[in-house]
XYZ file of C-alpha atoms in Angstrom:
235
model
C 9.197 -2.033 12.279
C 10.428 -0.840 16.626
C 13.769 -0.033 16.632
C 15.389 -1.072 20.486
C 16.338 1.936 22.110
C 20.447 2.330 22.346
C 20.324 5.690 25.013
C 21.582 3.942 27.824
C 24.436 2.346 26.128
C 25.161 5.348 24.217
C 25.810 7.478 27.201
C 28.028 4.761 28.474
C 30.060 4.295 25.387
C 30.408 7.933 25.685
C 31.968 8.376 28.996
C 34.104 5.295 27.578
C 35.533 7.181 25.506
C 36.080 10.320 27.480
C 39.069 11.146 28.895
C 40.207 8.517 31.656
C 40.373 11.235 34.555
C 39.560 10.823 38.238
C 35.857 11.696 37.666
C 35.519 8.618 34.750
C 37.268 5.997 36.741
C 35.172 6.908 39.636
C 32.134 6.328 37.017
C 33.441 3.177 36.108
C 30.875 0.524 37.574
C 28.098 2.077 36.576
C 29.540 2.541 32.946
C 29.884 -1.586 32.796
C 26.484 -1.360 35.004
C 24.543 0.195 31.834
C 25.804 -1.616 29.205
C 25.479 -5.380 30.747
C 22.043 -4.622 31.837
C 20.848 -2.328 28.553
C 22.020 -5.843 26.546
C 22.030 -3.746 22.806
C 25.928 -3.830 22.678
C 26.467 -8.255 21.264
C 28.058 -10.634 23.782
C 31.571 -10.880 22.486
C 31.748 -7.353 22.130
C 30.323 -7.102 25.974
C 33.486 -8.934 27.075
C 36.217 -6.340 25.141
C 34.256 -3.304 26.542
C 34.740 -5.114 29.976
C 37.774 -5.877 29.692
C 39.000 -2.242 28.885
C 36.475 -1.350 31.323
C 38.991 -3.438 33.737
C 42.052 -2.156 32.408
C 41.453 1.732 33.373
C 40.005 0.303 36.605
C 43.036 -1.944 37.728
C 45.819 -0.429 35.909
C 48.636 2.800 36.705
C 46.255 5.798 36.212
C 48.676 8.144 34.760
C 49.708 5.714 32.428
C 46.563 5.146 31.235
C 45.955 8.854 30.877
C 49.007 9.175 28.437
C 48.098 6.270 26.858
C 44.787 7.775 25.649
C 46.510 11.091 24.726
C 49.166 9.319 22.428
C 46.374 7.013 20.692
C 43.663 9.992 20.102
C 46.063 13.135 20.406
C 48.961 12.324 18.278
C 47.129 12.460 14.522
C 44.541 12.433 12.442
C 43.530 8.693 11.844
C 42.552 7.940 15.684
C 41.266 11.423 15.796
C 37.581 11.372 18.071
C 36.928 15.012 16.586
C 34.474 14.282 13.594
C 35.153 17.125 11.340
C 39.207 16.690 11.379
C 37.976 13.391 9.299
C 35.590 15.167 7.107
C 36.709 18.104 6.829
C 40.532 18.862 7.750
C 41.667 22.041 8.381
C 39.585 23.194 5.478
C 37.686 26.364 6.110
C 33.762 24.164 6.086
C 35.058 22.964 9.792
C 33.651 26.311 11.158
C 30.933 26.373 9.580
C 30.083 22.764 9.757
C 30.601 23.246 14.107
C 28.464 25.559 14.095
C 25.766 23.922 12.736
C 26.503 21.055 15.097
C 26.068 23.426 17.674
C 22.992 24.657 16.666
C 21.645 21.458 16.448
C 22.439 20.684 19.660
C 20.913 23.756 20.799
C 17.315 23.036 19.060
C 17.307 19.643 21.047
C 18.083 21.912 24.799
C 21.146 20.443 24.927
C 24.313 23.493 25.179
C 28.159 22.675 25.458
C 29.849 24.212 28.357
C 33.098 26.033 27.744
C 35.721 24.220 26.323
C 33.422 22.083 24.065
C 33.577 20.793 20.834
C 30.557 19.980 18.847
C 32.400 17.409 16.927
C 34.379 15.316 19.929
C 32.758 12.392 19.608
C 31.603 11.319 23.587
C 29.941 14.747 23.038
C 27.964 13.177 19.750
C 27.022 10.623 21.310
C 25.420 12.374 24.033
C 23.301 14.199 21.779
C 22.489 11.085 19.837
C 21.962 9.480 23.233
C 18.396 12.133 23.978
C 17.073 11.344 20.268
C 13.822 8.629 19.695
C 15.465 5.254 18.654
C 14.870 5.509 14.719
C 16.571 9.308 14.458
C 19.264 7.588 16.542
C 20.038 4.815 14.339
C 19.899 7.390 11.257
C 21.966 9.733 12.957
C 24.574 7.103 13.726
C 24.411 5.362 10.684
C 25.695 8.790 8.709
C 28.885 8.445 10.571
C 29.131 4.899 10.404
C 32.022 4.939 8.057
C 33.785 7.417 10.201
C 33.442 5.081 12.789
C 34.699 2.264 10.542
C 37.474 4.500 10.083
C 38.915 4.582 13.618
C 37.888 1.374 14.417
C 40.547 0.398 11.765
C 43.195 2.488 12.844
C 42.628 1.643 16.524
C 42.900 -2.006 15.307
C 46.244 -1.258 13.774
C 47.641 0.405 16.819
C 46.491 -2.934 18.973
C 43.998 -0.662 21.218
C 41.445 -2.101 23.576
C 39.501 1.121 22.395
C 38.791 0.032 19.255
C 36.309 -2.229 20.979
C 34.334 0.957 21.811
C 33.931 1.857 18.208
C 32.897 -1.767 17.476
C 30.427 -1.628 19.436
C 29.061 1.910 17.682
C 29.189 0.001 14.336
C 27.105 -2.743 15.745
C 24.729 0.018 17.470
C 24.635 1.996 14.212
C 23.407 -1.671 11.636
C 26.965 -1.867 10.495
C 29.591 -3.805 10.217
C 33.627 -3.670 10.547
C 35.060 -3.891 7.449
C 38.958 -3.312 5.839
C 40.055 0.047 4.868
C 43.311 1.658 3.975
C 44.596 3.746 6.524
C 46.713 6.423 5.599
C 49.996 6.694 8.244
C 49.910 9.852 10.242
C 52.526 12.451 9.959
C 55.206 12.576 12.170
C 54.363 15.490 14.632
C 56.991 17.883 13.554
C 56.085 17.184 10.394
C 52.811 18.092 10.517
C 52.668 20.711 12.737
C 55.450 22.753 11.129
C 54.118 25.718 8.985
C 55.125 27.035 5.801
C 59.224 28.074 4.776
C 58.902 32.487 4.998
C 60.127 33.168 1.579
C 61.591 29.805 0.812
C 64.547 30.200 3.286
C 67.370 32.413 4.314
C 70.581 32.333 1.981
C 73.855 32.797 3.272
C 75.367 33.307 0.198
C 78.035 35.904 -0.148
C 79.173 35.567 3.509
C 82.137 33.521 2.603
C 80.063 30.451 3.962
C 77.819 27.883 2.668
C 75.935 28.500 0.051
C 73.151 26.266 1.398
C 69.788 28.056 1.932
C 69.092 27.845 5.568
C 64.828 27.564 6.166
C 63.176 28.934 9.343
C 61.062 26.132 10.538
C 58.436 27.102 12.993
C 57.382 23.964 15.044
C 54.303 23.705 17.965
C 54.792 22.887 21.163
C 53.220 19.094 21.448
C 50.708 19.988 23.740
C 47.476 17.961 24.636
C 44.327 19.164 23.336
C 41.875 16.500 24.236
C 42.030 16.752 27.629
C 41.298 20.567 27.635
C 38.429 19.670 25.295
C 37.429 16.986 27.081
C 33.183 17.644 27.557
C 33.123 16.462 31.847
C 30.207 14.708 32.012
C 29.450 14.014 35.423
C 26.142 12.589 35.741
C 24.813 9.190 36.248
C 24.019 7.159 33.280
C 20.205 5.918 34.348
């Protein structure tokens, strides 16, 4: 059985899932044309994708950028860093990153400074270079991750869910409901363990309650820094 070549659609979806900066906005007409001409995405899904493209084209640029960060940079359920869903913060994540980067290098693809190999747009750029059967197999292995992110985006009523739905369909799978674990609030998720179980004020003539020390990281954005600057043409 000969599988269709979906490389153009995969590259278009890689761009569409990237940070919506000025470079991406300038490429949106090309992204739309690629998805439309390739005809690999079902018509109803293509309609949804075009609606997302229209929003990114005609909506307020700053609002679109802020929404992207709010969706993809504020919790694990919708993270576009795939190993976040597989390894979390475990020690296995580092070796998995190295292995994936080496897979890219063997295919002649090298990451730019600041790019992480598990970032979905980067993954899709790589998959788009593979023969149709290998590309389909690679996508199928990740389909359960696409489905989990798809469900989380739908739960948030995000138009970006259409892009994950399209990836599921290109991998030969269908979306199905899964249980989404609510993300912790940022001040809880980024909190460091209490040092020495808190500092006691006993014997000071004040309250006898312990006062734990909390270290909270600044809520800085990682998505924009990690977004790949793919500015090449889709064709």
